[in-house]
Tab-separated table of C-alpha atoms in Angstrom:
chain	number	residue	atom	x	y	z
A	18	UNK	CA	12.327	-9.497	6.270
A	19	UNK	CA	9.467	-8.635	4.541
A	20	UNK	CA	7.935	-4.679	5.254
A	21	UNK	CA	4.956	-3.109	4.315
A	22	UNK	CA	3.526	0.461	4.014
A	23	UNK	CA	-0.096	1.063	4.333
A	24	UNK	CA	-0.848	4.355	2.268
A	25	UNK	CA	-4.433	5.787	4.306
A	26	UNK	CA	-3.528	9.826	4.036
A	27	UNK	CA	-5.444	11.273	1.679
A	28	UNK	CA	-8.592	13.137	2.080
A	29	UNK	CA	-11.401	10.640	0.807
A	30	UNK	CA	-13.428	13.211	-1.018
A	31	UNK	CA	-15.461	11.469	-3.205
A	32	UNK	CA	-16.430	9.041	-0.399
A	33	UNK	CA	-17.482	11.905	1.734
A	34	UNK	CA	-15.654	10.271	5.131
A	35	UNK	CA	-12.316	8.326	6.227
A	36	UNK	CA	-12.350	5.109	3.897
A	37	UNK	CA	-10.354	3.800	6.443
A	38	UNK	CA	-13.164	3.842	8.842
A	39	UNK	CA	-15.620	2.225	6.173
A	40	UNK	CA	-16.951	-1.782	7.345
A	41	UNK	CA	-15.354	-3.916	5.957
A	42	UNK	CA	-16.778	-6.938	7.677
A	43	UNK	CA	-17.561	-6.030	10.819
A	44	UNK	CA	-14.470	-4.072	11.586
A	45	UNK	CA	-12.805	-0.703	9.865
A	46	UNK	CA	-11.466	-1.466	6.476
A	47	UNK	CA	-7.982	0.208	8.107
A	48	UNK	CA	-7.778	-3.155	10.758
A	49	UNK	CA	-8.778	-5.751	7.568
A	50	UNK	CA	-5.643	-4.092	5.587
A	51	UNK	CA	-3.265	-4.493	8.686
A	52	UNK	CA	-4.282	-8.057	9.572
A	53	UNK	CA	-4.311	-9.443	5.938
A	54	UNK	CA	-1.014	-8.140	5.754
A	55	UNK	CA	0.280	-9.864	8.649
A	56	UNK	CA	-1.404	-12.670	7.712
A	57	UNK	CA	0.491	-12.579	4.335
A	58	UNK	CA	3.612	-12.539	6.405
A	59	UNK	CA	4.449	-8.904	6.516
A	60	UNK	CA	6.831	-9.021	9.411
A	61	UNK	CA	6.324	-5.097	9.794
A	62	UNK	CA	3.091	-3.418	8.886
A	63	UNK	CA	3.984	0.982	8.496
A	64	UNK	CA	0.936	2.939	8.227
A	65	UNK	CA	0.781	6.256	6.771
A	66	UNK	CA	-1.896	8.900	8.013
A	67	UNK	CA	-3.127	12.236	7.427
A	68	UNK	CA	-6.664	13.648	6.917
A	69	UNK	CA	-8.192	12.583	10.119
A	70	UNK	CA	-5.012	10.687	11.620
A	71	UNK	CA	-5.793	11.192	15.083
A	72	UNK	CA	-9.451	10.043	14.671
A	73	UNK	CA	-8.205	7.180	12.359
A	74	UNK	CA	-5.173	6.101	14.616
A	75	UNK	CA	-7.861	5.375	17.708
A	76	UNK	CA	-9.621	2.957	15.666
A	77	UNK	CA	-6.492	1.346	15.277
A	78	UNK	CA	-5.243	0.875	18.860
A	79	UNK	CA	-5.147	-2.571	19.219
A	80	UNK	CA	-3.498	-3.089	15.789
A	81	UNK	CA	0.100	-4.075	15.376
A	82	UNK	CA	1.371	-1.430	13.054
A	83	UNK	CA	3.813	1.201	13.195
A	84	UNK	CA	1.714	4.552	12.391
A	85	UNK	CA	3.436	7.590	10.709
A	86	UNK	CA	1.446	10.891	10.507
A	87	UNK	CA	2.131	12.427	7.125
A	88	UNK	CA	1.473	16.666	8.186
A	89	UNK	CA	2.072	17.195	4.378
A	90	UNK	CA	-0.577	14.411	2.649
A	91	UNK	CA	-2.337	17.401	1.326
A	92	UNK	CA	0.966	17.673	-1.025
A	93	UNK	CA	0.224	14.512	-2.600
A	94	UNK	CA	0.509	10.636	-2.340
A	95	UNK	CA	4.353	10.352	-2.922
A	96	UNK	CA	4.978	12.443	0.563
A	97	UNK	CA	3.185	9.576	1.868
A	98	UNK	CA	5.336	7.315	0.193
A	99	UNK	CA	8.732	8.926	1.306
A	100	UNK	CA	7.478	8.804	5.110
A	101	UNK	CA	6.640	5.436	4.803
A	102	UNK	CA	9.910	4.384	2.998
A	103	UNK	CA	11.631	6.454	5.766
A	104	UNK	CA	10.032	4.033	8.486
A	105	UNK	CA	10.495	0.608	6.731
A	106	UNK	CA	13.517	-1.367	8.561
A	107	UNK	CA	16.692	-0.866	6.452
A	108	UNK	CA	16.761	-4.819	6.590
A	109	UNK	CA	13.782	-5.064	4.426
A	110	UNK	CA	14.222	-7.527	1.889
A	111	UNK	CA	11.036	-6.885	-0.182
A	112	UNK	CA	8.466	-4.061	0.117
A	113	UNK	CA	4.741	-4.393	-0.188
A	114	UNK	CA	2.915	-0.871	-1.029
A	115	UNK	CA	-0.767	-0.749	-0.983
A	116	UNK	CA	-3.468	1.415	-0.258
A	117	UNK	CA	-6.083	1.469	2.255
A	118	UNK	CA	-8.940	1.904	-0.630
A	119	UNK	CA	-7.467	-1.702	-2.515
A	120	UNK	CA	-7.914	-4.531	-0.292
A	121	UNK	CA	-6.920	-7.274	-0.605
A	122	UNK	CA	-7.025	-10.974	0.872
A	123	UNK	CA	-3.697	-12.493	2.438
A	124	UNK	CA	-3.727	-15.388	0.029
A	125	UNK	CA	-3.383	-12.844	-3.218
A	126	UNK	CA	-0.935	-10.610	-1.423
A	127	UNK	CA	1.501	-13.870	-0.462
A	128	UNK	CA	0.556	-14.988	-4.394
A	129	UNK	CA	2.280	-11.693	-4.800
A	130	UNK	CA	5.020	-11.793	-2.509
A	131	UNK	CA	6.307	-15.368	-3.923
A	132	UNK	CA	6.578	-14.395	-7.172
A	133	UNK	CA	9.459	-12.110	-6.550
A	134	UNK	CA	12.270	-13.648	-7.507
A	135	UNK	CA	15.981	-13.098	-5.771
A	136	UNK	CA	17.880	-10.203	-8.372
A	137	UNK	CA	14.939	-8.685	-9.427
A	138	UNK	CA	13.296	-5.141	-8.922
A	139	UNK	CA	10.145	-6.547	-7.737
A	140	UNK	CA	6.412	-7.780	-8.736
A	141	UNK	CA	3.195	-6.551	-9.348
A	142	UNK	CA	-0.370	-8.091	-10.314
A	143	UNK	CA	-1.616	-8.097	-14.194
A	144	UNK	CA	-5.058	-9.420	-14.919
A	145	UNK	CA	-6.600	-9.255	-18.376
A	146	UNK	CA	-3.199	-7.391	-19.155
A	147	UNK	CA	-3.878	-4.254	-16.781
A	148	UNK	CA	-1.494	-3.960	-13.798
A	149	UNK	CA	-2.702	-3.328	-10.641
A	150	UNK	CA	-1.843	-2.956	-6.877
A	151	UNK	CA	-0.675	-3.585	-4.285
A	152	UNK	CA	3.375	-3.850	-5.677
A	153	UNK	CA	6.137	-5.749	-4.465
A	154	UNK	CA	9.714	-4.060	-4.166
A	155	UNK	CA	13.025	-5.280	-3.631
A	156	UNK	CA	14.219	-3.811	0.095
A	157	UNK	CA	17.230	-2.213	-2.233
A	158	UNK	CA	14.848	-0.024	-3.907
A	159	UNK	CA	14.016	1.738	-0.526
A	160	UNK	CA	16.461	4.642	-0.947
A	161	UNK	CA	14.418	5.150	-3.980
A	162	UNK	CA	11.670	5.385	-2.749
A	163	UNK	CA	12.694	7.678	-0.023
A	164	UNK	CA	13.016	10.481	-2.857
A	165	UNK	CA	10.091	10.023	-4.783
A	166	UNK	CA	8.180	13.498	-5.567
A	167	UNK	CA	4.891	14.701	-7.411
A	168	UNK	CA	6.640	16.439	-10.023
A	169	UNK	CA	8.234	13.323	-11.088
A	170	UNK	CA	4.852	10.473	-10.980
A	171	UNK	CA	5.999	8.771	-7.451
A	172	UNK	CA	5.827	5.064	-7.278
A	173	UNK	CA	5.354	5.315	-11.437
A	174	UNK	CA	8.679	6.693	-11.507
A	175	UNK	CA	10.202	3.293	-10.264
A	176	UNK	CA	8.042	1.524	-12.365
A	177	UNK	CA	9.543	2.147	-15.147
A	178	UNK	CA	12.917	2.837	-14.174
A	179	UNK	CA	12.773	-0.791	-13.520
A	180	UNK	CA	10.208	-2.428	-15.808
A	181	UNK	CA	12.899	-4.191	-17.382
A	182	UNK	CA	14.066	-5.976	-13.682
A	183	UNK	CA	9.687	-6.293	-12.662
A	184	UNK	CA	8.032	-9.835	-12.582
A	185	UNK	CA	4.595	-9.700	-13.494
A	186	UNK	CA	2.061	-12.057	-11.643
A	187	UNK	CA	-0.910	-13.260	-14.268
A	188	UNK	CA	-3.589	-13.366	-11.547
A	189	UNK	CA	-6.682	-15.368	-12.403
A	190	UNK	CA	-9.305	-13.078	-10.616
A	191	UNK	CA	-10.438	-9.651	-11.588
A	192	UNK	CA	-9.670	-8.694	-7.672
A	193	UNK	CA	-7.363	-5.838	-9.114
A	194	UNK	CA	-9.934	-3.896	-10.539
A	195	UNK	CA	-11.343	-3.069	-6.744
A	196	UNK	CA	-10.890	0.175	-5.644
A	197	UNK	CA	-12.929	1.530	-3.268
A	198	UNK	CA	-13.597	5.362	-4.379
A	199	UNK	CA	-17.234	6.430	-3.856
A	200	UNK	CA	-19.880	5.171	-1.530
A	201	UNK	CA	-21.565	3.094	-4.633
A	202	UNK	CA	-17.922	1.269	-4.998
């Protein structure tokens, strides 16, 4: 079973509104994120919210996502992680993280999903020797992420307490470098 966990909770200040609400080709960037990751063959799509949930979660009614409200976002992007890990079926054989500001097409994200190889920690992107986002995790790292804090770097954290057991994925476009931050992004 392959899960994934949408991180949309933070406040989009230097955008000045929701990114998940921006266009992203005729519809918000929040329902491209969802559907590319179903079309990758995420067989569960968790979304986390939190500045501007409820306004967020009715653009996203006909979506078919499971939607966790974060009340504590303003803490920081690993409480987002933790809810997220929390709702991720404990069958989950690999987890893709990725945010709502970094999309991404379903071809690269099932690139990224095939490269992780049975044993191993998990995958993520490198292009001109830079690694990127989104990130592939083994379902057994779930507990882990379930505890993730601040204080201690969040997803980082498992990074390197696995970089040993982490495929990296040579990917031949510079894709990884968008990020959607400001309005001129």
């Amino acid at each position: 079973m392959l899960s994934s966990i949408l991180l949309a909770a933070g406040f989009s200040t230097r955008m000045g509104k929701p990114k998940a609400l921006l266009d992203w080709g005729n519809e918000p960037l929040i329902a491209y994120q969802v559907n590319q990751l179903h079309a990758a063959g995420c067989d569960e799509v968790i979304v986390v919210l939190g500045h501007r949930g409820d306004e967020i979660q009715r653009a996203m009614r006909s979506l078919d996502c499971r939607v966790m409200l974060n009340a504590r976002f303003q803490i920081g992007r690993a409480s987002s992680l933790r809810l997220g890990a929390k709702a991720v079926s404990r069958d989950a054989d690999a987890i893709l993280i990725t945010s709502v500001d970094q999309p991404r097409p379903a071809d690269f994200l099932r690139r990224l999903v095939a490269a992780l190889q049975p044993g191993h920690a998990g995958v993520r992107p490198v292009y001109n020797g830079h690694h990127g986002h989104p990130i592939v995790l083994s379902g057994t790292l779930r507990e882990e992420l379930m505890t993730v804090t601040e204080e201690s770097d969040g997803l980082l954290a498992i990074v390197r307490a696995h970089a040993s057991e982490l495929n990296e994925l040579a990917m031949p476009d510079d894709l990884l470098a968008l990020d959607i931050n400001t309005p001129d992004d």
